[in-house]
GROMACS .gro file of C-alpha atoms in nm:
model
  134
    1UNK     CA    1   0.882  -2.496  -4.976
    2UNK     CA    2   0.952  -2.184  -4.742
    3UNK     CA    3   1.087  -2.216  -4.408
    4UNK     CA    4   0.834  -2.063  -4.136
    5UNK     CA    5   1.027  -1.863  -3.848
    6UNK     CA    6   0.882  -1.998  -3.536
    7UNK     CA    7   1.048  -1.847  -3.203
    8UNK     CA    8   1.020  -2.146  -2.924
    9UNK     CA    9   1.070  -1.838  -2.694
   10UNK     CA   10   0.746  -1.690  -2.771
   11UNK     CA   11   0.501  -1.943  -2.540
   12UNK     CA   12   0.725  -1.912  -2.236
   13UNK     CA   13   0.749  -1.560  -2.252
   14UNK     CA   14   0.386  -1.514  -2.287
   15UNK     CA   15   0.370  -1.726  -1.974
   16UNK     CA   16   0.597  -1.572  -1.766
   17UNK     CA   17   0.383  -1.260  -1.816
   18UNK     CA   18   0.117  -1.419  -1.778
   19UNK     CA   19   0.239  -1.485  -1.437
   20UNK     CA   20   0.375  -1.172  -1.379
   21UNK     CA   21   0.052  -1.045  -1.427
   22UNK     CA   22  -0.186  -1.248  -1.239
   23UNK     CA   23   0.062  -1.182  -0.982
   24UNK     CA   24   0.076  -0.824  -0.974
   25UNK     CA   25  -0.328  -0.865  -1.002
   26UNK     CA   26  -0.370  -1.068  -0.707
   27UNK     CA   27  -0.132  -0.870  -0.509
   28UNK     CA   28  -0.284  -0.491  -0.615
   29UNK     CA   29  -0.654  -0.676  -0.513
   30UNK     CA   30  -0.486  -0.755  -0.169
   31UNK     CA   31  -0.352  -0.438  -0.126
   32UNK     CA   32  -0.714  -0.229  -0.219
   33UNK     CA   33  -0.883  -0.514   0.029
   34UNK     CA   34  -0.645  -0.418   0.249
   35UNK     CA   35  -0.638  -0.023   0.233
   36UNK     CA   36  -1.026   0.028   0.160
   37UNK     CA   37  -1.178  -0.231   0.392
   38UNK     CA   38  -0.925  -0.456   0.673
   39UNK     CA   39  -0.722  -0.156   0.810
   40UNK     CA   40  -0.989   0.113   0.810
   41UNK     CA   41  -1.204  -0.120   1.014
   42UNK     CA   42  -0.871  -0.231   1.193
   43UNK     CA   43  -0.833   0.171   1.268
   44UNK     CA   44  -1.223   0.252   1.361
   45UNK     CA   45  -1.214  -0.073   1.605
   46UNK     CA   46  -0.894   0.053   1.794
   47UNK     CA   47  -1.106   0.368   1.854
   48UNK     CA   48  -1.404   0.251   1.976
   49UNK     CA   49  -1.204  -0.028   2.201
   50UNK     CA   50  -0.996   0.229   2.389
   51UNK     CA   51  -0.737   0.059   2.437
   52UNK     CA   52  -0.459   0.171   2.710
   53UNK     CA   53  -0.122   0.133   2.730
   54UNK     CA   54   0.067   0.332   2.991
   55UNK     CA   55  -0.178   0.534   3.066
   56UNK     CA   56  -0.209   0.673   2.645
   57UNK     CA   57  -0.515   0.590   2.469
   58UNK     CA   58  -0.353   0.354   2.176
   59UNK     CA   59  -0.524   0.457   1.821
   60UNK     CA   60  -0.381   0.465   1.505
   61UNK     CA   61  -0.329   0.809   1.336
   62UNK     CA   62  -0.550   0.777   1.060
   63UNK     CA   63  -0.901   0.574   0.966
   64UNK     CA   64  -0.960   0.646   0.626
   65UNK     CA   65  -0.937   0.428   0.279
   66UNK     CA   66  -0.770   0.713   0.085
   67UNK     CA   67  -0.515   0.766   0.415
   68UNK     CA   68  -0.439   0.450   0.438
   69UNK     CA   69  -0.297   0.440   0.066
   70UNK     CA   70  -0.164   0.754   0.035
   71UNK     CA   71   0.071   0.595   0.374
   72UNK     CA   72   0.118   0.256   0.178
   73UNK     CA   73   0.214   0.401  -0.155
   74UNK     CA   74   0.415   0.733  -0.037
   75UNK     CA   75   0.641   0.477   0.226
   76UNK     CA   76   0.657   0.223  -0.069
   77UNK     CA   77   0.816   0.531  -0.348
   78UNK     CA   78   1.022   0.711  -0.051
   79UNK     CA   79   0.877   0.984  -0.217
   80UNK     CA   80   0.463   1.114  -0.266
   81UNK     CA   81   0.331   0.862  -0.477
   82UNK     CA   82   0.217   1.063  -0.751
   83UNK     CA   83   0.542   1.195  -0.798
   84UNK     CA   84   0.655   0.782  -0.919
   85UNK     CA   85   0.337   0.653  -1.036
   86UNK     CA   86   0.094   0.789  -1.249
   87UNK     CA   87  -0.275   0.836  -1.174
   88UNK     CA   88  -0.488   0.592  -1.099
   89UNK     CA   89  -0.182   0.465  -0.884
   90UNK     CA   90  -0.344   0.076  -0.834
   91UNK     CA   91  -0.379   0.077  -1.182
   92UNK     CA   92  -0.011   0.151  -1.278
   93UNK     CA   93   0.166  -0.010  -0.988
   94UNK     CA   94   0.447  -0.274  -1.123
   95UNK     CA   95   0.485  -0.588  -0.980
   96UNK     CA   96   0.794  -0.501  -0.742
   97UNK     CA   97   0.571  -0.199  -0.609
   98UNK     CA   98   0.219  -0.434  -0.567
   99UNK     CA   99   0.371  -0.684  -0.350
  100UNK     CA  100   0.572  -0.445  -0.189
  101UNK     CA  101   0.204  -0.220  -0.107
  102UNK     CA  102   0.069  -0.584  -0.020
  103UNK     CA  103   0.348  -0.674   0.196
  104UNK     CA  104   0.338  -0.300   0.409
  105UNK     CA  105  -0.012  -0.325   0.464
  106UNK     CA  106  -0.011  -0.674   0.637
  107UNK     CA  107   0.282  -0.565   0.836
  108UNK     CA  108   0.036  -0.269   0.981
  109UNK     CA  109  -0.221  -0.531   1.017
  110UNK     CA  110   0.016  -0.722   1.212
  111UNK     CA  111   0.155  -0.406   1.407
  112UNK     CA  112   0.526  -0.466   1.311
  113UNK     CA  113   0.546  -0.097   1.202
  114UNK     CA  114   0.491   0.207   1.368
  115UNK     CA  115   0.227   0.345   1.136
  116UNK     CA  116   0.249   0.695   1.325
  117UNK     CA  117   0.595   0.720   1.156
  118UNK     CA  118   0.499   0.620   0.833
  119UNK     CA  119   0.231   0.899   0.847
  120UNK     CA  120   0.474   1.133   1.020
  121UNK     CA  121   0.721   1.057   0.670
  122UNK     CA  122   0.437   1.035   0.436
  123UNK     CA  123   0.331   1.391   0.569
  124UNK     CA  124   0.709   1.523   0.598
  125UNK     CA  125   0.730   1.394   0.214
  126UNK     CA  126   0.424   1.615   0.129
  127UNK     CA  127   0.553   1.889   0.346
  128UNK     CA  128   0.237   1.899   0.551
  129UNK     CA  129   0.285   1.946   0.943
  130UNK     CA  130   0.323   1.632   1.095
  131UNK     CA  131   0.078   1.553   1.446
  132UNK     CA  132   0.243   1.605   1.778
  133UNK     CA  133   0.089   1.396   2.060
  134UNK     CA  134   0.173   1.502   2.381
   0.00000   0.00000   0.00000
């Protein structure tokens, strides 16, 4: 009778990547939700609100979907994104850099970065002129 070669290792590794995907699904689906819909809307609200704060009219630098992830995924690579990932970025992020671009964009819905400075870098990155408000 011959011997069949099972490797126990197999299911659990199919599994864990099973995981690991789902997670890096879920988490590139936040950050799209995120970057196409809740911040631009987060951005065009600010706007129309006018809000003041000692004596400046507090907006956020940018109000588009494809600014918003160019911010996300540049501040994410330290670097222009399409320099790391290749194009379509969302669908070659890893896992690390999903819930890292998930985890950026709630902390600029939450306003616990400046997201004038991660434009500022994102533009300095890209060598593009960076906005001076005065």
């Amino acid at each position: 009778m011959t011997a069949i070669n099972r490797n126990n290792d197999s299911p659990a590794t199919t599994n864990s990547e099973n995981t690991e995907n789902s997670e890096r699904s879920v988490a590139i689906e936040s950050y799209l939700q995120y970057t196409k819909t809740i911040l631009p809307t987060m951005a065009k609200s600010l706007n129309r609100l006018s809000i003041k704060s000692a004596n400046r009219l507090v907006t956020w630098p940018i109000h588009n979907d494809h600014c918003f992830q160019r911010v996300v995924l540049d501040t994410i690579c330290q670097a222009p994104w399409y320099d790391v990932i290749p194009s379509p970025a969302y669908k070659n992020l890893s896992l690390e850099q999903a819930l890292a671009a998930k985890a950026l964009c709630e902390k600029i819905a939450n306003n616990q970065v400046c997201l004038t400075t991660l434009n500022n870098q994102s533009k300095a990155w890209r060598n593009k002129q960076a906005k001076f408000d005065f």
